[in-house]
Amino acid sequence: MNITQIRNATQLITYGGKRFLIDPMLSPKEAFPGFPGTARAGIRNPMVDLPVSVESLLEVDAVIVTHTHDDHWDRAASELIPKTMPIFVQNQHDADLLRSQGFTQLMLLSATSAFGDIQLCKTDGGQHGSDRAYAVPELAERLGEACGVVFRHPDEKKLYLAGDTIWRAEVAADLRKHQPDVVVLNAGYAHVLGFGPIIMGQEDVLNVHFLLPQARLVATHMEAINHCLLTRSALRDYAEANQFSDALAIPQDGETLTF
C-alpha cells in the first residue's frame, strides 16, 4: 500500500494493484474564496499549489469522492477528470450531481461495494460537525453528509479513511468494529464560526491512538484550506509531548508513505 499526500484531503492510494484518486481538489492556488462563516474566511482557497501535475493525478483506475464540498470535489475536478472514469460516491444525491456534470460510471459506496477484488466498505457513524451545528437547519444542509471508506484486500493491510468527521462515540464504534491497520484522519481542525470544529483535531487523533494503539495513523487535510487551524508542526509537537509520534505520520504535500 502506498499513500501519497497531494493536498488537503486529496491523496493517491495504490492498493491491491489499483490506483485510486481520493477527494480531488485540482484548482490552482487561490482559485476560489474562503468558505463564508468559517475561520479565516478572508483567505482564498486552496492556500497552496498542487505538488505534482494534474495530468499525473488522472492516471488512476478509479476516483473516490467522500462528499462534494469544494475542498473535496471542486469545479476543476469536474472539468478535468475524464467523464468515463469510474467514480465511487457516498449516496444517490452525490451520484445525481456528478451525473449532471457528465460522468457516466458512478458507483455507490456501501457495506458491500467493491472494485475488482478490493472491498470498499462505506464507514458508519461519521458526522461533519457537532450535534449543535446539525440542529440548525441551514447549517445542517450546508454541512450535509460525508463518509469514509474501509479498504480490504487479501494481500494488503486494512486501510480506514475516516473522511470529514468529528470524533464521536459512533466513530469509535466503527473503528473498533473494523480494527484497521492504517487509519487516515482528516485532522486539520476546520472551524465554523460559533459552532466549533467540523473535522478532527489533535486530541481526536490521540483518541484514535488510545482506541487502536497498534494502528499506524496518517494525518491529512491540513494547511491547505482557510478554516483548518491545526498545523503539521503543532500536531507533531503534540504527538511528541504525548509520546505517540512513532504511531503517527504527518506527510508533506507530495510525500509518499508505504505500509
mmCIF file of C-alpha atoms in Angstrom:
data_model
loop_
_atom_site.group_PDB
_atom_site.id
_atom_site.type_symbol
_atom_site.label_atom_id
_atom_site.label_comp_id
_atom_site.label_asym_id
_atom_site.label_seq_id
_atom_site.Cartn_x
_atom_site.Cartn_y
_atom_site.Cartn_z
ATOM 1 C CA MET A 1 0.000 0.000 0.000
ATOM 2 C CA ASN A 2 1.285 3.426 -0.984
ATOM 3 C CA ILE A 3 -0.384 6.641 0.171
ATOM 4 C CA THR A 4 0.774 9.846 -1.492
ATOM 5 C CA GLN A 5 -0.387 13.037 0.165
ATOM 6 C CA ILE A 6 -1.310 15.539 -2.554
ATOM 7 C CA ARG A 7 -3.073 18.486 -0.912
ATOM 8 C CA ASN A 8 -5.802 18.815 1.709
ATOM 9 C CA ALA A 9 -7.776 15.520 1.592
ATOM 10 C CA THR A 10 -6.593 14.721 -1.944
ATOM 11 C CA GLN A 11 -4.448 11.593 -1.965
ATOM 12 C CA LEU A 12 -3.233 8.973 -4.402
ATOM 13 C CA ILE A 13 -3.560 5.483 -2.954
ATOM 14 C CA THR A 14 -2.120 2.366 -4.569
ATOM 15 C CA TYR A 15 -3.864 -0.628 -3.033
ATOM 16 C CA GLY A 16 -4.340 -4.202 -4.187
ATOM 17 C CA GLY A 17 -2.738 -3.389 -7.519
ATOM 18 C CA LYS A 18 -5.107 -0.497 -8.250
ATOM 19 C CA ARG A 19 -4.539 3.241 -8.125
ATOM 20 C CA PHE A 20 -7.197 5.452 -6.523
ATOM 21 C CA LEU A 21 -7.540 9.257 -6.501
ATOM 22 C CA ILE A 22 -9.246 10.390 -3.293
ATOM 23 C CA ASP A 23 -11.279 13.611 -2.932
ATOM 24 C CA PRO A 24 -9.743 15.535 -5.832
ATOM 25 C CA MET A 25 -9.390 19.279 -5.364
ATOM 26 C CA LEU A 26 -7.496 20.227 -8.507
ATOM 27 C CA SER A 27 -7.853 24.022 -8.657
ATOM 28 C CA PRO A 28 -4.752 26.205 -8.758
ATOM 29 C CA LYS A 29 -3.738 28.153 -5.679
ATOM 30 C CA GLU A 30 -6.240 30.838 -4.549
ATOM 31 C CA ALA A 31 -8.775 29.901 -7.209
ATOM 32 C CA PHE A 32 -11.866 30.390 -5.045
ATOM 33 C CA PRO A 33 -12.853 32.398 -1.930
ATOM 34 C CA GLY A 34 -12.602 31.194 1.643
ATOM 35 C CA PHE A 35 -15.692 29.444 2.961
ATOM 36 C CA PRO A 36 -18.094 32.069 4.361
ATOM 37 C CA GLY A 37 -18.926 31.802 8.041
ATOM 38 C CA THR A 38 -15.749 29.864 8.808
ATOM 39 C CA ALA A 39 -12.467 30.737 10.487
ATOM 40 C CA ARG A 40 -10.119 32.961 8.442
ATOM 41 C CA ALA A 41 -12.687 33.286 5.657
ATOM 42 C CA GLY A 42 -10.694 36.124 4.076
ATOM 43 C CA ILE A 43 -8.047 33.644 2.904
ATOM 44 C CA ARG A 44 -8.573 32.320 -0.620
ATOM 45 C CA ASN A 45 -8.536 28.598 -1.347
ATOM 46 C CA PRO A 46 -6.577 26.483 -1.954
ATOM 47 C CA MET A 47 -3.834 28.078 0.119
ATOM 48 C CA VAL A 48 -1.057 26.133 -1.645
ATOM 49 C CA ASP A 49 -0.314 24.825 -5.125
ATOM 50 C CA LEU A 50 -0.538 21.187 -6.150
ATOM 51 C CA PRO A 51 2.851 19.470 -5.641
ATOM 52 C CA VAL A 52 2.522 17.461 -8.875
ATOM 53 C CA SER A 53 0.967 17.949 -12.292
ATOM 54 C CA VAL A 54 -2.766 17.458 -12.719
ATOM 55 C CA GLU A 55 -2.016 15.048 -15.553
ATOM 56 C CA SER A 56 -0.203 12.680 -13.184
ATOM 57 C CA LEU A 57 -3.229 12.656 -10.874
ATOM 58 C CA LEU A 58 -5.512 11.488 -13.667
ATOM 59 C CA GLU A 59 -3.502 8.313 -14.304
ATOM 60 C CA VAL A 60 -5.678 6.255 -11.962
ATOM 61 C CA ASP A 61 -8.067 3.307 -12.078
ATOM 62 C CA ALA A 62 -10.849 4.971 -10.067
ATOM 63 C CA VAL A 63 -11.791 8.053 -8.046
ATOM 64 C CA ILE A 64 -13.412 8.106 -4.599
ATOM 65 C CA VAL A 65 -15.393 11.209 -3.584
ATOM 66 C CA THR A 66 -16.372 11.106 0.094
ATOM 67 C CA HIS A 67 -18.583 14.200 -0.348
ATOM 68 C CA THR A 68 -18.888 17.112 -2.729
ATOM 69 C CA HIS A 69 -17.761 20.163 -0.754
ATOM 70 C CA ASP A 70 -15.433 22.304 -2.844
ATOM 71 C CA ASP A 71 -12.317 21.194 -0.961
ATOM 72 C CA HIS A 72 -13.046 17.547 -1.850
ATOM 73 C CA TRP A 73 -14.624 17.856 -5.297
ATOM 74 C CA ASP A 74 -14.096 21.215 -6.960
ATOM 75 C CA ARG A 75 -15.003 22.659 -10.318
ATOM 76 C CA ALA A 76 -11.563 21.849 -11.706
ATOM 77 C CA ALA A 77 -12.003 18.173 -10.804
ATOM 78 C CA SER A 78 -15.390 18.074 -12.511
ATOM 79 C CA GLU A 79 -13.882 19.588 -15.644
ATOM 80 C CA LEU A 80 -10.546 17.756 -15.836
ATOM 81 C CA ILE A 81 -11.357 14.182 -14.811
ATOM 82 C CA PRO A 82 -12.442 12.047 -17.802
ATOM 83 C CA LYS A 83 -16.203 11.590 -17.913
ATOM 84 C CA THR A 84 -15.813 7.806 -18.230
ATOM 85 C CA MET A 85 -13.666 7.492 -15.104
ATOM 86 C CA PRO A 86 -15.110 5.019 -12.538
ATOM 87 C CA ILE A 87 -16.121 7.149 -9.540
ATOM 88 C CA PHE A 88 -17.379 5.983 -6.149
ATOM 89 C CA VAL A 89 -19.697 8.344 -4.242
ATOM 90 C CA GLN A 90 -21.426 8.168 -0.888
ATOM 91 C CA ASN A 91 -25.105 8.421 -1.878
ATOM 92 C CA GLN A 92 -27.620 8.958 -4.659
ATOM 93 C CA HIS A 93 -27.612 12.730 -4.172
ATOM 94 C CA ASP A 94 -23.904 12.927 -4.987
ATOM 95 C CA ALA A 95 -24.312 10.459 -7.856
ATOM 96 C CA ASP A 96 -27.023 12.657 -9.362
ATOM 97 C CA LEU A 97 -24.787 15.724 -9.038
ATOM 98 C CA LEU A 98 -21.848 14.073 -10.800
ATOM 99 C CA ARG A 99 -24.156 12.602 -13.445
ATOM 100 C CA SER A 100 -25.388 16.139 -14.155
ATOM 101 C CA GLN A 101 -21.721 17.069 -14.712
ATOM 102 C CA GLY A 102 -21.430 14.392 -17.392
ATOM 103 C CA PHE A 103 -19.912 11.450 -15.519
ATOM 104 C CA THR A 104 -21.179 8.065 -16.629
ATOM 105 C CA GLN A 105 -19.532 5.408 -14.436
ATOM 106 C CA LEU A 106 -20.845 6.201 -10.962
ATOM 107 C CA MET A 107 -20.986 3.638 -8.163
ATOM 108 C CA LEU A 108 -22.461 3.954 -4.674
ATOM 109 C CA LEU A 109 -20.323 3.069 -1.695
ATOM 110 C CA SER A 110 -21.978 0.631 0.685
ATOM 111 C CA ALA A 111 -21.146 -2.081 3.189
ATOM 112 C CA THR A 112 -20.552 -4.486 0.292
ATOM 113 C CA SER A 113 -19.183 -2.316 -2.543
ATOM 114 C CA ALA A 114 -16.025 -3.412 -4.350
ATOM 115 C CA PHE A 115 -13.645 -2.583 -7.176
ATOM 116 C CA GLY A 116 -12.392 -5.836 -8.635
ATOM 117 C CA ASP A 117 -11.099 -7.890 -5.706
ATOM 118 C CA ILE A 118 -10.764 -4.834 -3.451
ATOM 119 C CA GLN A 119 -13.566 -4.407 -0.922
ATOM 120 C CA LEU A 120 -14.601 -0.777 -0.369
ATOM 121 C CA CYS A 121 -16.836 -0.515 2.680
ATOM 122 C CA LYS A 122 -18.580 2.759 3.484
ATOM 123 C CA THR A 123 -17.932 3.814 7.082
ATOM 124 C CA ASP A 124 -20.640 4.318 9.684
ATOM 125 C CA GLY A 125 -21.037 6.929 12.370
ATOM 126 C CA GLY A 126 -19.201 9.918 10.929
ATOM 127 C CA GLN A 127 -20.656 13.415 11.259
ATOM 128 C CA HIS A 128 -19.289 16.590 9.663
ATOM 129 C CA GLY A 129 -19.823 18.776 12.739
ATOM 130 C CA SER A 130 -21.385 18.796 16.190
ATOM 131 C CA ASP A 131 -24.947 17.889 17.124
ATOM 132 C CA ARG A 132 -25.462 21.590 17.913
ATOM 133 C CA ALA A 133 -24.424 22.531 14.379
ATOM 134 C CA TYR A 134 -26.780 19.974 12.840
ATOM 135 C CA ALA A 135 -29.637 21.329 14.980
ATOM 136 C CA VAL A 136 -29.563 24.477 12.800
ATOM 137 C CA PRO A 137 -31.386 23.544 9.565
ATOM 138 C CA GLU A 138 -29.455 25.851 7.232
ATOM 139 C CA LEU A 139 -26.101 24.745 8.657
ATOM 140 C CA ALA A 140 -27.116 21.093 8.637
ATOM 141 C CA GLU A 141 -27.924 21.369 4.943
ATOM 142 C CA ARG A 142 -24.639 23.113 4.260
ATOM 143 C CA LEU A 143 -22.562 20.548 6.160
ATOM 144 C CA GLY A 144 -24.543 17.653 4.702
ATOM 145 C CA GLU A 145 -23.370 14.069 4.729
ATOM 146 C CA ALA A 146 -19.774 12.884 4.432
ATOM 147 C CA CYS A 147 -18.450 9.355 4.545
ATOM 148 C CA GLY A 148 -15.230 7.436 4.860
ATOM 149 C CA VAL A 149 -14.062 4.185 3.281
ATOM 150 C CA VAL A 150 -12.503 0.963 4.536
ATOM 151 C CA PHE A 151 -10.220 -0.819 2.030
ATOM 152 C CA ARG A 152 -9.704 -4.592 2.260
ATOM 153 C CA HIS A 153 -7.649 -6.965 0.119
ATOM 154 C CA PRO A 154 -6.079 -10.342 0.965
ATOM 155 C CA ASP A 155 -2.569 -9.076 0.209
ATOM 156 C CA GLU A 156 -2.847 -5.699 1.955
ATOM 157 C CA LYS A 157 -3.182 -4.222 5.420
ATOM 158 C CA LYS A 158 -6.687 -2.977 6.220
ATOM 159 C CA LEU A 159 -6.976 0.764 5.486
ATOM 160 C CA TYR A 160 -9.559 3.073 7.064
ATOM 161 C CA LEU A 161 -10.166 6.554 5.587
ATOM 162 C CA ALA A 162 -12.186 8.389 8.232
ATOM 163 C CA GLY A 163 -13.270 11.267 5.973
ATOM 164 C CA ASP A 164 -14.637 14.569 7.236
ATOM 165 C CA THR A 165 -15.947 13.806 10.714
ATOM 166 C CA ILE A 166 -15.547 14.884 14.298
ATOM 167 C CA TRP A 167 -14.623 12.374 16.996
ATOM 168 C CA ARG A 168 -17.765 10.781 18.434
ATOM 169 C CA ALA A 169 -18.865 7.516 20.008
ATOM 170 C CA GLU A 170 -20.213 6.233 16.700
ATOM 171 C CA VAL A 171 -16.850 6.724 15.001
ATOM 172 C CA ALA A 172 -15.112 4.910 17.857
ATOM 173 C CA ALA A 173 -17.557 2.021 17.487
ATOM 174 C CA ASP A 174 -16.900 1.796 13.752
ATOM 175 C CA LEU A 175 -13.129 1.809 14.252
ATOM 176 C CA ARG A 176 -13.492 -0.858 16.916
ATOM 177 C CA LYS A 177 -15.602 -2.963 14.536
ATOM 178 C CA HIS A 178 -13.199 -2.776 11.587
ATOM 179 C CA GLN A 179 -9.886 -2.914 13.530
ATOM 180 C CA PRO A 180 -7.856 -1.274 10.738
ATOM 181 C CA ASP A 181 -4.073 -1.454 10.488
ATOM 182 C CA VAL A 182 -3.743 2.022 8.932
ATOM 183 C CA VAL A 183 -6.074 4.960 9.663
ATOM 184 C CA VAL A 184 -6.112 8.190 7.637
ATOM 185 C CA LEU A 185 -7.582 11.060 9.646
ATOM 186 C CA ASN A 186 -8.720 14.436 8.324
ATOM 187 C CA ALA A 187 -7.116 16.306 11.184
ATOM 188 C CA GLY A 188 -6.959 19.981 10.220
ATOM 189 C CA TYR A 189 -9.463 21.066 12.911
ATOM 190 C CA ALA A 190 -11.585 23.087 10.483
ATOM 191 C CA HIS A 191 -13.926 25.525 12.258
ATOM 192 C CA VAL A 192 -17.322 27.043 11.553
ATOM 193 C CA LEU A 193 -17.697 30.300 13.459
ATOM 194 C CA GLY A 194 -19.921 29.914 16.509
ATOM 195 C CA PHE A 195 -20.131 26.131 16.170
ATOM 196 C CA GLY A 196 -16.580 24.923 16.501
ATOM 197 C CA PRO A 197 -14.762 22.094 14.723
ATOM 198 C CA ILE A 198 -16.259 20.117 11.861
ATOM 199 C CA ILE A 199 -13.346 17.670 11.485
ATOM 200 C CA MET A 200 -10.842 16.184 13.910
ATOM 201 C CA GLY A 201 -8.040 17.950 15.766
ATOM 202 C CA GLN A 202 -5.042 16.883 17.819
ATOM 203 C CA GLU A 203 -6.945 15.462 20.795
ATOM 204 C CA ASP A 204 -9.098 13.418 18.422
ATOM 205 C CA VAL A 205 -6.003 11.929 16.801
ATOM 206 C CA LEU A 206 -4.835 10.940 20.276
ATOM 207 C CA ASN A 207 -8.241 9.381 20.969
ATOM 208 C CA VAL A 208 -7.842 7.188 17.874
ATOM 209 C CA HIS A 209 -4.399 6.157 19.086
ATOM 210 C CA PHE A 210 -5.789 5.241 22.515
ATOM 211 C CA LEU A 211 -8.514 3.157 20.841
ATOM 212 C CA LEU A 212 -6.168 1.434 18.338
ATOM 213 C CA PRO A 213 -2.651 1.628 19.811
ATOM 214 C CA GLN A 214 -1.215 -0.825 17.251
ATOM 215 C CA ALA A 215 -2.545 1.061 14.217
ATOM 216 C CA ARG A 216 -0.478 3.429 12.114
ATOM 217 C CA LEU A 217 -2.143 6.838 11.847
ATOM 218 C CA VAL A 218 -1.826 9.299 8.962
ATOM 219 C CA ALA A 219 -2.885 12.931 9.404
ATOM 220 C CA THR A 220 -4.149 14.790 6.348
ATOM 221 C CA HIS A 221 -6.491 17.723 5.426
ATOM 222 C CA MET A 222 -4.029 20.282 6.831
ATOM 223 C CA GLU A 223 -2.548 23.644 5.803
ATOM 224 C CA ALA A 224 -4.457 23.986 2.534
ATOM 225 C CA ILE A 225 -7.910 25.434 3.300
ATOM 226 C CA ASN A 226 -8.805 28.651 5.118
ATOM 227 C CA HIS A 227 -10.733 27.187 8.064
ATOM 228 C CA CYS A 228 -8.225 24.456 9.022
ATOM 229 C CA LEU A 229 -6.496 25.716 12.163
ATOM 230 C CA LEU A 230 -4.213 22.824 13.177
ATOM 231 C CA THR A 231 -0.771 22.874 11.553
ATOM 232 C CA ARG A 232 1.535 19.958 10.923
ATOM 233 C CA SER A 233 4.165 21.317 13.299
ATOM 234 C CA ALA A 234 1.627 21.802 16.115
ATOM 235 C CA LEU A 235 0.322 18.253 15.697
ATOM 236 C CA ARG A 236 3.868 16.904 15.592
ATOM 237 C CA ASP A 237 4.713 18.717 18.835
ATOM 238 C CA TYR A 238 1.513 17.407 20.446
ATOM 239 C CA ALA A 239 2.277 13.829 19.386
ATOM 240 C CA GLU A 240 5.809 14.074 20.769
ATOM 241 C CA ALA A 241 4.568 15.530 24.059
ATOM 242 C CA ASN A 242 2.024 12.725 24.387
ATOM 243 C CA GLN A 243 4.518 10.070 23.275
ATOM 244 C CA PHE A 244 2.676 8.659 20.271
ATOM 245 C CA SER A 245 4.725 10.182 17.461
ATOM 246 C CA ASP A 246 6.023 6.740 16.463
ATOM 247 C CA ALA A 247 2.446 5.755 15.562
ATOM 248 C CA LEU A 248 1.686 8.924 13.576
ATOM 249 C CA ALA A 249 2.751 10.064 10.106
ATOM 250 C CA ILE A 250 2.121 13.669 9.046
ATOM 251 C CA PRO A 251 3.136 13.712 5.381
ATOM 252 C CA GLN A 252 4.061 16.829 3.486
ATOM 253 C CA ASP A 253 2.312 17.516 0.189
ATOM 254 C CA GLY A 254 3.886 15.242 -2.413
ATOM 255 C CA GLU A 255 5.248 12.769 0.172
ATOM 256 C CA THR A 256 4.569 9.030 -0.225
ATOM 257 C CA LEU A 257 4.091 6.598 2.669
ATOM 258 C CA THR A 258 4.434 2.844 2.268
ATOM 259 C CA PHE A 259 2.747 0.291 4.523
#
